[in-house]
Amino acid sequence: MEIKIIRSRRRKRTVSARMNKDILVVNAPAWLPEERLGKIVADFTSKFEKKRIKEELDKKQSLPEIAARLNNRYFGNKLKINSIEYVTGQRSKFGCCDYRSAAIRISHRIGLMPEWVRDYVIIHEMAHLIEPNHGSLFWDIVSRYKLTERARGYLMAVGLELDKEELQ
Ligand SMILES: [Zn+2]
């Protein structure tokens, strides 16, 4: 990401940032030490980068569409999903499902992985709408997807926790 920093003597306290085409334009007070500004700019950069990734994923790999296809193929269209969306905040978790509100969140990192891994994660979280725990019933459901074991191995290899994330 290209970054343009504009220092201003008139600006008193705040630092602001906006995207102008592909350039991150940062306005900062003249007095602000280089090091502090550097940290602030790094935060802005990562925030905008995540936002961009999320928008791109929403466009190219729409989760509601994928979930509808998987619901049809693996769940006989029986699942009711209230919302399914990418989130950029989760560092070590690949997704989570609140089965009471039928809301599923998928880490944006999953959206950047091969489709067969992504599909596994979505099926995994969808299966929690039927079974919140990781018991044998749960794995029976998930293993309708033939690449389950391979996908779990893949996620383990890249250091994503195999889901301690369930909400009760
Ligand atoms: Zn799980």
Short mmCIF file of N, CA and C and ligand atoms in Angstrom, two decimals:
data_model
loop_
_atom_site.label_atom_id
_atom_site.label_comp_id
_atom_site.label_asym_id
_atom_site.label_seq_id
_atom_site.Cartn_x
_atom_site.Cartn_y
_atom_site.Cartn_z
N MET A 1 0.84 -1.19 0.00
CA MET A 1 0.00 0.00 0.00
C MET A 1 0.88 1.25 0.00
N GLU A 2 0.54 2.15 -0.90
CA GLU A 2 1.32 3.40 -0.95
C GLU A 2 0.81 4.36 0.12
N ILE A 3 1.72 5.03 0.77
CA ILE A 3 1.34 5.91 1.88
C ILE A 3 1.87 7.31 1.64
N LYS A 4 0.99 8.29 1.82
CA LYS A 4 1.43 9.67 1.68
C LYS A 4 1.17 10.37 3.02
N ILE A 5 2.21 10.92 3.60
CA ILE A 5 2.05 11.57 4.90
C ILE A 5 2.14 13.08 4.74
N ILE A 6 1.12 13.76 5.22
CA ILE A 6 1.12 15.23 5.16
C ILE A 6 1.22 15.77 6.58
N ARG A 7 2.32 16.45 6.84
CA ARG A 7 2.53 17.06 8.16
C ARG A 7 2.01 18.49 8.12
N SER A 8 1.31 18.88 9.17
CA SER A 8 0.79 20.24 9.19
C SER A 8 1.00 20.90 10.55
N ARG A 9 1.45 22.12 10.51
CA ARG A 9 1.62 22.88 11.76
C ARG A 9 0.29 23.31 12.35
N ARG A 10 -0.68 23.46 11.46
CA ARG A 10 -1.98 23.90 11.95
C ARG A 10 -2.73 22.79 12.68
N ARG A 11 -2.45 21.58 12.27
CA ARG A 11 -3.11 20.45 12.91
C ARG A 11 -2.58 20.31 14.33
N LYS A 12 -3.46 20.26 15.31
CA LYS A 12 -3.01 20.29 16.70
C LYS A 12 -2.77 18.89 17.28
N ARG A 13 -3.77 18.08 17.25
CA ARG A 13 -3.63 16.82 17.97
C ARG A 13 -3.81 15.57 17.13
N THR A 14 -4.88 15.53 16.38
CA THR A 14 -5.28 14.24 15.82
C THR A 14 -4.56 13.88 14.51
N VAL A 15 -4.47 12.60 14.32
CA VAL A 15 -3.98 12.06 13.06
C VAL A 15 -5.19 11.49 12.34
N SER A 16 -5.31 11.77 11.06
CA SER A 16 -6.42 11.18 10.32
C SER A 16 -5.89 10.49 9.07
N ALA A 17 -6.67 9.57 8.58
CA ALA A 17 -6.23 8.84 7.39
C ALA A 17 -7.43 8.51 6.52
N ARG A 18 -7.22 8.54 5.22
CA ARG A 18 -8.28 8.12 4.30
C ARG A 18 -7.63 7.49 3.08
N MET A 19 -8.41 6.69 2.41
CA MET A 19 -7.92 6.09 1.18
C MET A 19 -8.29 6.99 0.02
N ASN A 20 -7.30 7.31 -0.80
CA ASN A 20 -7.56 8.04 -2.03
C ASN A 20 -7.08 7.16 -3.17
N LYS A 21 -8.02 6.56 -3.89
CA LYS A 21 -7.69 5.48 -4.82
C LYS A 21 -6.90 4.42 -4.05
N ASP A 22 -5.66 4.16 -4.45
CA ASP A 22 -4.92 3.13 -3.72
C ASP A 22 -3.91 3.70 -2.73
N ILE A 23 -4.00 5.01 -2.53
CA ILE A 23 -3.01 5.64 -1.66
C ILE A 23 -3.63 5.96 -0.31
N LEU A 24 -2.92 5.59 0.74
CA LEU A 24 -3.36 5.95 2.08
C LEU A 24 -2.80 7.33 2.41
N VAL A 25 -3.69 8.30 2.56
CA VAL A 25 -3.26 9.67 2.84
C VAL A 25 -3.43 9.94 4.33
N VAL A 26 -2.30 10.24 4.98
CA VAL A 26 -2.31 10.46 6.43
C VAL A 26 -2.00 11.93 6.71
N ASN A 27 -2.87 12.54 7.50
CA ASN A 27 -2.63 13.91 7.95
C ASN A 27 -2.20 13.88 9.40
N ALA A 28 -1.06 14.50 9.68
CA ALA A 28 -0.53 14.43 11.04
C ALA A 28 0.00 15.79 11.47
N PRO A 29 -0.06 16.08 12.77
CA PRO A 29 0.52 17.34 13.25
C PRO A 29 2.04 17.32 13.08
N ALA A 30 2.58 18.49 12.85
CA ALA A 30 4.02 18.59 12.59
C ALA A 30 4.87 18.11 13.76
N TRP A 31 4.37 18.31 14.97
CA TRP A 31 5.19 18.02 16.15
C TRP A 31 5.30 16.54 16.48
N LEU A 32 4.42 15.73 15.92
CA LEU A 32 4.34 14.32 16.33
C LEU A 32 5.63 13.57 16.00
N PRO A 33 6.24 12.93 17.01
CA PRO A 33 7.50 12.22 16.75
C PRO A 33 7.33 11.13 15.70
N GLU A 34 8.36 10.96 14.91
CA GLU A 34 8.38 10.00 13.80
C GLU A 34 7.95 8.61 14.27
N GLU A 35 8.48 8.21 15.42
CA GLU A 35 8.24 6.85 15.88
C GLU A 35 6.77 6.61 16.21
N ARG A 36 6.17 7.61 16.87
CA ARG A 36 4.76 7.45 17.22
C ARG A 36 3.89 7.45 15.98
N LEU A 37 4.24 8.33 15.06
CA LEU A 37 3.49 8.38 13.81
C LEU A 37 3.60 7.05 13.06
N GLY A 38 4.80 6.49 13.10
CA GLY A 38 5.03 5.21 12.42
C GLY A 38 4.09 4.13 12.93
N LYS A 39 3.90 4.09 14.24
CA LYS A 39 3.00 3.09 14.82
C LYS A 39 1.56 3.34 14.40
N ILE A 40 1.17 4.62 14.44
CA ILE A 40 -0.20 4.97 14.07
C ILE A 40 -0.45 4.60 12.60
N VAL A 41 0.52 4.91 11.76
CA VAL A 41 0.37 4.61 10.33
C VAL A 41 0.28 3.09 10.11
N ALA A 42 1.06 2.33 10.87
CA ALA A 42 1.00 0.87 10.75
C ALA A 42 -0.39 0.36 11.11
N ASP A 43 -0.98 0.95 12.14
CA ASP A 43 -2.35 0.56 12.53
C ASP A 43 -3.35 0.88 11.44
N PHE A 44 -3.24 2.10 10.91
CA PHE A 44 -4.14 2.49 9.82
C PHE A 44 -3.98 1.53 8.65
N THR A 45 -2.74 1.26 8.30
CA THR A 45 -2.47 0.40 7.14
C THR A 45 -3.13 -0.94 7.32
N SER A 46 -2.97 -1.54 8.49
CA SER A 46 -3.52 -2.87 8.69
C SER A 46 -5.04 -2.83 8.71
N LYS A 47 -5.60 -1.74 9.26
CA LYS A 47 -7.05 -1.61 9.28
C LYS A 47 -7.61 -1.50 7.85
N PHE A 48 -6.99 -0.64 7.06
CA PHE A 48 -7.48 -0.47 5.69
C PHE A 48 -7.26 -1.73 4.85
N GLU A 49 -6.15 -2.38 5.10
CA GLU A 49 -5.83 -3.60 4.37
C GLU A 49 -6.88 -4.68 4.66
N LYS A 50 -7.22 -4.81 5.94
CA LYS A 50 -8.24 -5.80 6.31
C LYS A 50 -9.59 -5.47 5.70
N LYS A 51 -9.90 -4.20 5.70
CA LYS A 51 -11.18 -3.77 5.14
C LYS A 51 -11.21 -4.10 3.65
N ARG A 52 -10.09 -3.86 2.97
CA ARG A 52 -10.00 -4.12 1.54
C ARG A 52 -10.16 -5.63 1.27
N ILE A 53 -9.46 -6.44 2.06
CA ILE A 53 -9.55 -7.89 1.89
C ILE A 53 -10.99 -8.37 2.09
N LYS A 54 -11.62 -7.83 3.13
CA LYS A 54 -13.00 -8.24 3.43
C LYS A 54 -13.93 -7.86 2.27
N GLU A 55 -13.76 -6.66 1.74
CA GLU A 55 -14.62 -6.24 0.63
C GLU A 55 -14.40 -7.12 -0.60
N GLU A 56 -13.13 -7.44 -0.83
CA GLU A 56 -12.80 -8.27 -1.98
C GLU A 56 -13.38 -9.67 -1.82
N LEU A 57 -13.25 -10.21 -0.61
CA LEU A 57 -13.81 -11.54 -0.34
C LEU A 57 -15.33 -11.53 -0.48
N ASP A 58 -15.96 -10.49 0.05
CA ASP A 58 -17.43 -10.40 -0.05
C ASP A 58 -17.86 -10.41 -1.51
N LYS A 59 -17.05 -9.79 -2.35
CA LYS A 59 -17.38 -9.71 -3.77
C LYS A 59 -17.14 -11.05 -4.47
N LYS A 60 -15.95 -11.62 -4.24
CA LYS A 60 -15.54 -12.80 -5.01
C LYS A 60 -16.02 -14.10 -4.40
N GLN A 61 -16.12 -14.14 -3.08
CA GLN A 61 -16.48 -15.39 -2.42
C GLN A 61 -17.57 -15.11 -1.41
N SER A 62 -18.70 -14.75 -1.91
CA SER A 62 -19.81 -14.38 -1.04
C SER A 62 -20.21 -15.54 -0.13
N LEU A 63 -20.10 -15.31 1.17
CA LEU A 63 -20.40 -16.38 2.12
C LEU A 63 -21.85 -16.85 2.08
N PRO A 64 -22.82 -15.93 2.00
CA PRO A 64 -24.20 -16.43 1.92
C PRO A 64 -24.41 -17.36 0.72
N GLU A 65 -23.76 -17.05 -0.40
CA GLU A 65 -23.90 -17.90 -1.59
C GLU A 65 -23.25 -19.27 -1.37
N ILE A 66 -22.05 -19.26 -0.82
CA ILE A 66 -21.35 -20.53 -0.57
C ILE A 66 -22.15 -21.36 0.44
N ALA A 67 -22.62 -20.70 1.49
CA ALA A 67 -23.37 -21.42 2.53
C ALA A 67 -24.65 -22.02 1.95
N ALA A 68 -25.29 -21.31 1.05
CA ALA A 68 -26.52 -21.82 0.43
C ALA A 68 -26.20 -23.09 -0.37
N ARG A 69 -25.09 -23.04 -1.09
CA ARG A 69 -24.70 -24.21 -1.89
C ARG A 69 -24.37 -25.40 -0.98
N LEU A 70 -23.64 -25.15 0.10
CA LEU A 70 -23.25 -26.23 1.01
C LEU A 70 -24.47 -26.75 1.78
N ASN A 71 -25.36 -25.86 2.11
CA ASN A 71 -26.59 -26.24 2.81
C ASN A 71 -27.39 -27.22 1.93
N ASN A 72 -27.44 -26.90 0.68
CA ASN A 72 -28.14 -27.74 -0.27
C ASN A 72 -27.47 -29.10 -0.41
N ARG A 73 -26.14 -29.07 -0.52
CA ARG A 73 -25.42 -30.31 -0.81
C ARG A 73 -25.26 -31.23 0.41
N TYR A 74 -24.98 -30.63 1.58
CA TYR A 74 -24.64 -31.45 2.75
C TYR A 74 -25.70 -31.47 3.85
N PHE A 75 -26.66 -30.57 3.78
CA PHE A 75 -27.64 -30.49 4.87
C PHE A 75 -29.08 -30.55 4.36
N GLY A 76 -29.26 -30.98 3.14
CA GLY A 76 -30.60 -31.09 2.58
C GLY A 76 -31.41 -29.80 2.68
N ASN A 77 -30.68 -28.69 2.64
CA ASN A 77 -31.31 -27.36 2.71
C ASN A 77 -32.06 -27.09 4.01
N LYS A 78 -31.73 -27.85 5.05
CA LYS A 78 -32.54 -27.75 6.27
C LYS A 78 -32.05 -26.67 7.24
N LEU A 79 -30.81 -26.23 7.05
CA LEU A 79 -30.27 -25.28 8.03
C LEU A 79 -30.80 -23.87 7.81
N LYS A 80 -31.07 -23.22 8.93
CA LYS A 80 -31.47 -21.81 8.87
C LYS A 80 -30.30 -20.98 9.39
N ILE A 81 -29.72 -20.22 8.51
CA ILE A 81 -28.59 -19.37 8.92
C ILE A 81 -29.07 -17.92 8.91
N ASN A 82 -28.94 -17.28 10.06
CA ASN A 82 -29.35 -15.87 10.10
C ASN A 82 -28.34 -14.96 9.45
N SER A 83 -27.08 -15.21 9.76
CA SER A 83 -26.05 -14.39 9.13
C SER A 83 -24.76 -15.18 9.05
N ILE A 84 -24.03 -14.94 8.00
CA ILE A 84 -22.71 -15.54 7.87
C ILE A 84 -21.82 -14.49 7.23
N GLU A 85 -20.71 -14.18 7.91
CA GLU A 85 -19.87 -13.10 7.40
C GLU A 85 -18.40 -13.31 7.74
N TYR A 86 -17.55 -12.65 6.97
CA TYR A 86 -16.13 -12.67 7.25
C TYR A 86 -15.83 -11.69 8.37
N VAL A 87 -14.92 -12.06 9.25
CA VAL A 87 -14.44 -11.11 10.25
C VAL A 87 -12.92 -11.07 10.17
N THR A 88 -12.37 -9.91 10.47
CA THR A 88 -10.92 -9.76 10.33
C THR A 88 -10.21 -9.74 11.68
N GLY A 89 -10.97 -9.78 12.77
CA GLY A 89 -10.34 -9.64 14.07
C GLY A 89 -9.75 -10.93 14.65
N GLN A 90 -10.25 -12.06 14.20
CA GLN A 90 -9.86 -13.30 14.86
C GLN A 90 -8.47 -13.74 14.43
N ARG A 91 -7.59 -13.88 15.41
CA ARG A 91 -6.22 -14.20 15.06
C ARG A 91 -5.99 -15.70 14.95
N SER A 92 -6.41 -16.42 15.97
CA SER A 92 -6.04 -17.82 16.00
C SER A 92 -7.22 -18.74 15.74
N LYS A 93 -8.41 -18.17 15.63
CA LYS A 93 -9.57 -19.01 15.41
C LYS A 93 -10.00 -18.94 13.96
N PHE A 94 -10.52 -20.06 13.46
CA PHE A 94 -10.89 -20.02 12.05
C PHE A 94 -12.35 -19.61 11.83
N GLY A 95 -13.10 -19.68 12.90
CA GLY A 95 -14.48 -19.27 12.75
C GLY A 95 -15.23 -19.47 14.04
N CYS A 96 -16.45 -19.02 14.07
CA CYS A 96 -17.26 -19.35 15.22
C CYS A 96 -18.72 -19.32 14.83
N CYS A 97 -19.50 -20.00 15.64
CA CYS A 97 -20.91 -20.12 15.35
C CYS A 97 -21.67 -19.95 16.66
N ASP A 98 -22.56 -19.00 16.68
CA ASP A 98 -23.45 -18.87 17.81
C ASP A 98 -24.75 -19.54 17.42
N TYR A 99 -24.94 -20.74 17.92
CA TYR A 99 -26.04 -21.52 17.39
C TYR A 99 -27.41 -21.02 17.82
N ARG A 100 -27.45 -20.25 18.93
CA ARG A 100 -28.74 -19.74 19.36
C ARG A 100 -29.25 -18.63 18.42
N SER A 101 -28.32 -17.80 17.97
CA SER A 101 -28.77 -16.76 17.04
C SER A 101 -28.51 -17.15 15.59
N ALA A 102 -27.95 -18.36 15.39
CA ALA A 102 -27.65 -18.86 14.04
C ALA A 102 -26.78 -17.88 13.26
N ALA A 103 -25.78 -17.37 13.95
CA ALA A 103 -24.87 -16.42 13.32
C ALA A 103 -23.48 -17.06 13.22
N ILE A 104 -22.94 -17.05 12.02
CA ILE A 104 -21.65 -17.66 11.76
C ILE A 104 -20.66 -16.60 11.34
N ARG A 105 -19.45 -16.69 11.91
CA ARG A 105 -18.40 -15.77 11.50
C ARG A 105 -17.20 -16.59 11.05
N ILE A 106 -16.65 -16.19 9.95
CA ILE A 106 -15.52 -16.90 9.36
C ILE A 106 -14.33 -15.94 9.28
N SER A 107 -13.19 -16.41 9.75
CA SER A 107 -12.00 -15.56 9.68
C SER A 107 -11.66 -15.24 8.23
N HIS A 108 -11.27 -14.00 7.99
CA HIS A 108 -10.92 -13.63 6.61
C HIS A 108 -9.73 -14.45 6.12
N ARG A 109 -8.92 -14.97 7.06
CA ARG A 109 -7.78 -15.80 6.64
C ARG A 109 -8.24 -17.06 5.91
N ILE A 110 -9.42 -17.55 6.33
CA ILE A 110 -9.98 -18.73 5.68
C ILE A 110 -10.36 -18.43 4.24
N GLY A 111 -10.84 -17.21 4.04
CA GLY A 111 -11.22 -16.81 2.68
C GLY A 111 -10.04 -16.76 1.73
N LEU A 112 -8.84 -16.68 2.29
CA LEU A 112 -7.64 -16.62 1.47
C LEU A 112 -7.02 -17.99 1.25
N MET A 113 -7.61 -19.00 1.83
CA MET A 113 -7.08 -20.37 1.71
C MET A 113 -7.76 -21.10 0.54
N PRO A 114 -7.24 -22.29 0.20
CA PRO A 114 -7.88 -23.04 -0.90
C PRO A 114 -9.36 -23.27 -0.62
N GLU A 115 -10.12 -23.34 -1.69
CA GLU A 115 -11.58 -23.46 -1.54
C GLU A 115 -12.00 -24.68 -0.74
N TRP A 116 -11.28 -25.78 -0.91
CA TRP A 116 -11.70 -27.00 -0.21
C TRP A 116 -11.47 -26.89 1.29
N VAL A 117 -10.51 -26.07 1.71
CA VAL A 117 -10.30 -25.83 3.15
C VAL A 117 -11.39 -24.88 3.65
N ARG A 118 -11.62 -23.84 2.87
CA ARG A 118 -12.67 -22.89 3.23
C ARG A 118 -14.02 -23.60 3.39
N ASP A 119 -14.35 -24.47 2.42
CA ASP A 119 -15.63 -25.17 2.50
C ASP A 119 -15.72 -26.02 3.76
N TYR A 120 -14.61 -26.67 4.11
CA TYR A 120 -14.62 -27.47 5.34
C TYR A 120 -14.98 -26.60 6.55
N VAL A 121 -14.34 -25.44 6.66
CA VAL A 121 -14.57 -24.57 7.82
C VAL A 121 -16.04 -24.12 7.87
N ILE A 122 -16.57 -23.79 6.72
CA ILE A 122 -17.97 -23.34 6.68
C ILE A 122 -18.90 -24.50 7.07
N ILE A 123 -18.61 -25.69 6.53
CA ILE A 123 -19.43 -26.86 6.89
C ILE A 123 -19.31 -27.14 8.39
N HIS A 124 -18.09 -27.02 8.91
CA HIS A 124 -17.87 -27.22 10.34
C HIS A 124 -18.76 -26.28 11.16
N GLU A 125 -18.71 -25.01 10.82
CA GLU A 125 -19.51 -24.04 11.59
C GLU A 125 -21.01 -24.25 11.36
N MET A 126 -21.37 -24.63 10.16
CA MET A 126 -22.79 -24.91 9.89
C MET A 126 -23.27 -26.11 10.71
N ALA A 127 -22.41 -27.11 10.85
CA ALA A 127 -22.79 -28.30 11.60
C ALA A 127 -23.08 -27.97 13.06
N HIS A 128 -22.46 -26.89 13.55
CA HIS A 128 -22.73 -26.48 14.93
C HIS A 128 -24.16 -25.97 15.12
N LEU A 129 -24.82 -25.65 14.02
CA LEU A 129 -26.23 -25.25 14.15
C LEU A 129 -27.08 -26.45 14.54
N ILE A 130 -26.56 -27.64 14.25
CA ILE A 130 -27.27 -28.86 14.63
C ILE A 130 -26.75 -29.37 15.97
N GLU A 131 -25.43 -29.33 16.09
CA GLU A 131 -24.78 -29.89 17.27
C GLU A 131 -23.67 -28.93 17.76
N PRO A 132 -23.91 -28.27 18.89
CA PRO A 132 -22.94 -27.28 19.37
C PRO A 132 -21.60 -27.88 19.82
N ASN A 133 -21.62 -29.11 20.28
CA ASN A 133 -20.38 -29.71 20.80
C ASN A 133 -19.66 -30.55 19.75
N HIS A 134 -18.42 -30.90 20.11
CA HIS A 134 -17.63 -31.70 19.18
C HIS A 134 -17.73 -33.19 19.50
N GLY A 135 -18.92 -33.68 19.62
CA GLY A 135 -19.10 -35.10 19.91
C GLY A 135 -19.12 -35.93 18.63
N SER A 136 -19.42 -37.22 18.79
CA SER A 136 -19.37 -38.09 17.61
C SER A 136 -20.47 -37.74 16.60
N LEU A 137 -21.62 -37.29 17.10
CA LEU A 137 -22.68 -36.85 16.18
C LEU A 137 -22.18 -35.71 15.30
N PHE A 138 -21.48 -34.79 15.97
CA PHE A 138 -20.95 -33.64 15.24
C PHE A 138 -20.02 -34.09 14.10
N TRP A 139 -19.09 -34.99 14.44
CA TRP A 139 -18.12 -35.42 13.41
C TRP A 139 -18.77 -36.29 12.34
N ASP A 140 -19.84 -37.00 12.71
CA ASP A 140 -20.59 -37.72 11.68
C ASP A 140 -21.13 -36.76 10.63
N ILE A 141 -21.66 -35.66 11.13
CA ILE A 141 -22.23 -34.67 10.20
C ILE A 141 -21.13 -34.07 9.33
N VAL A 142 -20.05 -33.63 9.99
CA VAL A 142 -18.99 -32.94 9.26
C VAL A 142 -18.33 -33.86 8.22
N SER A 143 -18.25 -35.14 8.56
CA SER A 143 -17.52 -36.03 7.65
C SER A 143 -18.33 -36.41 6.41
N ARG A 144 -19.54 -35.88 6.29
CA ARG A 144 -20.22 -35.97 4.99
C ARG A 144 -19.35 -35.28 3.94
N TYR A 145 -18.58 -34.35 4.39
CA TYR A 145 -17.63 -33.68 3.50
C TYR A 145 -16.36 -34.51 3.46
N LYS A 146 -16.02 -35.01 2.28
CA LYS A 146 -14.98 -36.02 2.17
C LYS A 146 -13.57 -35.50 2.47
N LEU A 147 -13.38 -34.19 2.35
CA LEU A 147 -12.02 -33.68 2.57
C LEU A 147 -11.80 -33.18 3.99
N THR A 148 -12.66 -33.57 4.90
CA THR A 148 -12.57 -33.10 6.28
C THR A 148 -11.20 -33.35 6.91
N GLU A 149 -10.72 -34.58 6.84
CA GLU A 149 -9.45 -34.89 7.50
C GLU A 149 -8.29 -34.11 6.90
N ARG A 150 -8.29 -34.03 5.57
CA ARG A 150 -7.23 -33.27 4.90
C ARG A 150 -7.27 -31.81 5.28
N ALA A 151 -8.46 -31.27 5.35
CA ALA A 151 -8.61 -29.86 5.69
C ALA A 151 -8.17 -29.59 7.12
N ARG A 152 -8.48 -30.51 8.03
CA ARG A 152 -8.06 -30.32 9.42
C ARG A 152 -6.54 -30.34 9.52
N GLY A 153 -5.93 -31.24 8.74
CA GLY A 153 -4.47 -31.30 8.71
C GLY A 153 -3.87 -30.01 8.18
N TYR A 154 -4.49 -29.48 7.17
CA TYR A 154 -4.03 -28.22 6.57
C TYR A 154 -4.08 -27.09 7.60
N LEU A 155 -5.19 -26.98 8.30
CA LEU A 155 -5.37 -25.91 9.28
C LEU A 155 -4.38 -26.05 10.43
N MET A 156 -4.15 -27.29 10.82
CA MET A 156 -3.19 -27.53 11.89
C MET A 156 -1.79 -27.08 11.44
N ALA A 157 -1.48 -27.40 10.19
CA ALA A 157 -0.16 -27.07 9.66
C ALA A 157 0.06 -25.56 9.59
N VAL A 158 -0.98 -24.80 9.33
CA VAL A 158 -0.80 -23.35 9.27
C VAL A 158 -1.01 -22.69 10.64
N GLY A 159 -1.24 -23.52 11.65
CA GLY A 159 -1.25 -23.01 13.02
C GLY A 159 -2.57 -22.41 13.46
N LEU A 160 -3.63 -22.74 12.75
CA LEU A 160 -4.94 -22.27 13.25
C LEU A 160 -5.48 -23.30 14.22
N GLU A 161 -5.91 -22.80 15.33
CA GLU A 161 -6.44 -23.69 16.35
C GLU A 161 -7.65 -24.44 15.84
N LEU A 162 -7.67 -25.72 16.11
CA LEU A 162 -8.87 -26.44 15.75
C LEU A 162 -9.90 -26.20 16.81
N ASP A 163 -10.47 -25.20 16.67
CA ASP A 163 -11.63 -24.59 17.27
C ASP A 163 -11.92 -24.91 18.72
N LYS A 164 -11.44 -23.99 19.52
CA LYS A 164 -11.85 -23.98 20.92
C LYS A 164 -12.90 -22.89 21.09
N GLU A 165 -13.42 -22.44 19.97
CA GLU A 165 -14.11 -21.16 19.98
C GLU A 165 -15.58 -21.23 20.32
N GLU A 166 -16.12 -22.44 20.43
CA GLU A 166 -17.58 -22.50 20.53
C GLU A 166 -18.14 -21.70 21.68
N LEU A 167 -19.25 -21.08 21.36
CA LEU A 167 -19.92 -20.30 22.39
C LEU A 167 -20.87 -21.28 23.08
N GLN A 168 -20.49 -21.76 24.19
CA GLN A 168 -21.29 -22.73 24.99
C GLN A 168 -22.03 -23.74 24.12
ZN ZN B 1 -16.30 -26.44 16.20
#
